[in-house]
mmCIF file of N, CA and C in Angstrom:
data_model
loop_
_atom_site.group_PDB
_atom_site.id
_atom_site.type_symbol
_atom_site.label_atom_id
_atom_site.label_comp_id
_atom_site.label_asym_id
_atom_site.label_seq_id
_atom_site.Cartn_x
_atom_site.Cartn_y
_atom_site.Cartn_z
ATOM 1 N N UNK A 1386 108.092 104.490 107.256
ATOM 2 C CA UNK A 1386 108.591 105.758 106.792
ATOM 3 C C UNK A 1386 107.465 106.792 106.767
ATOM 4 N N UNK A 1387 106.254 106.301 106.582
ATOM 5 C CA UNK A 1387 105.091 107.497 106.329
ATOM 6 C C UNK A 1387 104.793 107.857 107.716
ATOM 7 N N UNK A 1388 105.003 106.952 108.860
ATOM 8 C CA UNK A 1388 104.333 107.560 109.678
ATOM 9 C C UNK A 1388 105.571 108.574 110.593
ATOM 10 N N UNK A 1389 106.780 107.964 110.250
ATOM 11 C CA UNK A 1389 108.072 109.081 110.680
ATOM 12 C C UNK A 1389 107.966 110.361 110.051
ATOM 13 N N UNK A 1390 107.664 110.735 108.462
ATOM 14 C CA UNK A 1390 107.530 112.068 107.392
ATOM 15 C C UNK A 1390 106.047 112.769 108.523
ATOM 16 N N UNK A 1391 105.019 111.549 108.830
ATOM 17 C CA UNK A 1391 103.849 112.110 109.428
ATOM 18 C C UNK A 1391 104.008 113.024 110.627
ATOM 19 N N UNK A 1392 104.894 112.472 111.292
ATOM 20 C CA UNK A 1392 105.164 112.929 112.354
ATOM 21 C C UNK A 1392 106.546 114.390 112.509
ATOM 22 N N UNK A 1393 107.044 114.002 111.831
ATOM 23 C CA UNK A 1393 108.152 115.509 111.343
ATOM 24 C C UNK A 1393 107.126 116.032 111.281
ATOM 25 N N UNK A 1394 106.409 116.296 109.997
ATOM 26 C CA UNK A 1394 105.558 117.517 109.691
ATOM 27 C C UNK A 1394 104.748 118.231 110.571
ATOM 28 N N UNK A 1395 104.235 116.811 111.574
ATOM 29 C CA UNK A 1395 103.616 117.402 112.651
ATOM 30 C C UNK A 1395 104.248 118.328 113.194
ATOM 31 N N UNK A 1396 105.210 118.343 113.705
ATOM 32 C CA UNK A 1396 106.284 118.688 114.750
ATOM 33 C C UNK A 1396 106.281 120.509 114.316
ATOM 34 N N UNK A 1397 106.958 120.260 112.621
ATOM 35 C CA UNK A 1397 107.289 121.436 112.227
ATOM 36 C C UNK A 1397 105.843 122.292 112.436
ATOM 37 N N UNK A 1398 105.007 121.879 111.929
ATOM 38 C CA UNK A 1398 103.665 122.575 111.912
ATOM 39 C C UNK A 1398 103.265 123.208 113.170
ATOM 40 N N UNK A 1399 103.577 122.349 114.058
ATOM 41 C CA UNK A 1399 103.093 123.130 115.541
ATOM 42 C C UNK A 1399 104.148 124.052 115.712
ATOM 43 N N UNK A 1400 105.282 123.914 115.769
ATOM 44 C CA UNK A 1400 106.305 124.875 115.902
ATOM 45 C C UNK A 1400 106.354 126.113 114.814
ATOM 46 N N UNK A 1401 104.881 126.379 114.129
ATOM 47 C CA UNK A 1401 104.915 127.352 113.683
ATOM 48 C C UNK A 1401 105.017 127.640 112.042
ATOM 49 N N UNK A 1402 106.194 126.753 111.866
ATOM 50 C CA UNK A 1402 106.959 126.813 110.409
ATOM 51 C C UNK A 1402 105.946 126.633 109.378
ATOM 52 N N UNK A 1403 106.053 126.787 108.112
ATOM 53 C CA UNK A 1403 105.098 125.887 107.155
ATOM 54 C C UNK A 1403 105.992 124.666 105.890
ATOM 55 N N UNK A 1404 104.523 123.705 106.221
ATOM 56 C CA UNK A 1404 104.683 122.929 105.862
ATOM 57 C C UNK A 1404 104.406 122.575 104.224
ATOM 58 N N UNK A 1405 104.904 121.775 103.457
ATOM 59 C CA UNK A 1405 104.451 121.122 102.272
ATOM 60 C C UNK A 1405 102.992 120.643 102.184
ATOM 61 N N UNK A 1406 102.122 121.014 101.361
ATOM 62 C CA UNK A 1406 100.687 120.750 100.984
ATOM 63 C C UNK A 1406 101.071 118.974 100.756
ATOM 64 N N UNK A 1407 101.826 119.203 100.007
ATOM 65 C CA UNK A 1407 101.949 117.241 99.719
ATOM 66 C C UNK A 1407 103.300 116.481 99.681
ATOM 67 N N UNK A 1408 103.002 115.967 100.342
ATOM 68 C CA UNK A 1408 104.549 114.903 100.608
ATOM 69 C C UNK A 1408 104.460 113.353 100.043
ATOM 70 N N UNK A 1409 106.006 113.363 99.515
ATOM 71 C CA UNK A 1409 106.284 112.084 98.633
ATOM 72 C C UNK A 1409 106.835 111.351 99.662
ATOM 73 N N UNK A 1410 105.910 110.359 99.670
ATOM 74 C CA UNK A 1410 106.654 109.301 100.188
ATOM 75 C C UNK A 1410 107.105 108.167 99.705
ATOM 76 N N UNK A 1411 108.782 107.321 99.730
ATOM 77 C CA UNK A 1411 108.998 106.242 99.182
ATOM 78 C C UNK A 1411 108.369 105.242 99.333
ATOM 79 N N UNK A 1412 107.853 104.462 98.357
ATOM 80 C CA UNK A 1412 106.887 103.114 98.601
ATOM 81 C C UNK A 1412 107.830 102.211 98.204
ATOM 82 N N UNK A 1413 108.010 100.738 98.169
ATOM 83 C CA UNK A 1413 108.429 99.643 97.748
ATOM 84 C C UNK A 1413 107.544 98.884 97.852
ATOM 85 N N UNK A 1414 107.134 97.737 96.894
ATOM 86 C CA UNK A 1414 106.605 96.969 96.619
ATOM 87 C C UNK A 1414 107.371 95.258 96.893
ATOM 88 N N UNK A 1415 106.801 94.143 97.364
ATOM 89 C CA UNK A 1415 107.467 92.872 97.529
ATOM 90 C C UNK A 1415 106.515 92.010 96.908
ATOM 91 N N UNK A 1416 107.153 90.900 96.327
ATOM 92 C CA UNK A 1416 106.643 89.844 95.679
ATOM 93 C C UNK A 1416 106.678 89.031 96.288
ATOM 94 N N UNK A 1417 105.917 87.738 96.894
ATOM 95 C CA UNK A 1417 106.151 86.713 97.616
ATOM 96 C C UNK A 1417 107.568 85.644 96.786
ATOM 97 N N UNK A 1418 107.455 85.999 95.777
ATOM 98 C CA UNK A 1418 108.559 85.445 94.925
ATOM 99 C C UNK A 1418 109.743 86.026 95.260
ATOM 100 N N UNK A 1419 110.127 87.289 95.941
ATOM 101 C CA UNK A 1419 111.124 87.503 96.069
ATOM 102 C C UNK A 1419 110.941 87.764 97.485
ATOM 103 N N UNK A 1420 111.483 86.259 98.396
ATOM 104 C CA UNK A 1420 111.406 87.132 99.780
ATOM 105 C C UNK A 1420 112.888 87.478 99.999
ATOM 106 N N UNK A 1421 113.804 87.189 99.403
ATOM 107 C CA UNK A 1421 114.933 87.620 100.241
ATOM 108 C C UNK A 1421 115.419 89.226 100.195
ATOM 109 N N UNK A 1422 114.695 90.159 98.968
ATOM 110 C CA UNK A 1422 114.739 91.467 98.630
ATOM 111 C C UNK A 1422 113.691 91.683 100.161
ATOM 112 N N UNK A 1423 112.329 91.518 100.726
ATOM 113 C CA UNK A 1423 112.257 91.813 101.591
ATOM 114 C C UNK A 1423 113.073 91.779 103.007
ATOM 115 N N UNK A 1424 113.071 90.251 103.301
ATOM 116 C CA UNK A 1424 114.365 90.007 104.293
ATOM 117 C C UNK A 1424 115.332 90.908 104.564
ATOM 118 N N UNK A 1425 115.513 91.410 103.459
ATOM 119 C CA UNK A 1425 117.299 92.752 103.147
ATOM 120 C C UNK A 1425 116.441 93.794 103.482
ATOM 121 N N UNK A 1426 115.525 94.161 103.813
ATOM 122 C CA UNK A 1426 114.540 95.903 103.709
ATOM 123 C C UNK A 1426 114.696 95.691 105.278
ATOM 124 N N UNK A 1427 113.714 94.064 105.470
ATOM 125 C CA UNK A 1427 113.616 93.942 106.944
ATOM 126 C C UNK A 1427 114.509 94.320 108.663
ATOM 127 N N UNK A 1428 115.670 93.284 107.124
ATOM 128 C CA UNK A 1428 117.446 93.294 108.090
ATOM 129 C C UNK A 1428 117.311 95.080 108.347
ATOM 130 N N UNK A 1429 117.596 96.122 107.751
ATOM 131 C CA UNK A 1429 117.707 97.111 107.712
ATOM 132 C C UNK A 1429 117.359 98.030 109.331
ATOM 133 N N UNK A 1430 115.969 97.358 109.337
ATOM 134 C CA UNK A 1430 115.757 98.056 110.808
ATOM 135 C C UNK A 1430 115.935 97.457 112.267
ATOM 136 N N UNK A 1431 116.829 96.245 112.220
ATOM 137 C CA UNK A 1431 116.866 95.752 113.292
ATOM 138 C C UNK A 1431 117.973 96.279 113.979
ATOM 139 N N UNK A 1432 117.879 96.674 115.185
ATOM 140 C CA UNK A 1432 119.117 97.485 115.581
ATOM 141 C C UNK A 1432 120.530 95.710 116.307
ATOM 142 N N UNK A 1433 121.653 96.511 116.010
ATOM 143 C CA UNK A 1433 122.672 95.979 116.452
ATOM 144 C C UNK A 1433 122.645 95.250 117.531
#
């Protein structure tokens, strides 16, 4: 996700617009104790 927000901003920035001084990005954290909450993040980006 940070490097997709990285890359928007880029985009907008060259094209002129202005950008946000600081951007939030969502973090999540995984526990080796919980792999199946990762597994489910993982599933998420595998395409069809």
């Amino acid at each position: 996700m940070m490097g997709f927000i990285a890359v928007e901003n880029a985009i907008v920035a060259y094209s002129g617009k202005d950008v946000e001084d600081t951007v939030v990005v969502p973090v999540s954290t995984y526990a080796k104790e919980d792999v199946d909450s990762l597994n489910k993040y993982l599933d998420s980006f595998k395409l069809n």
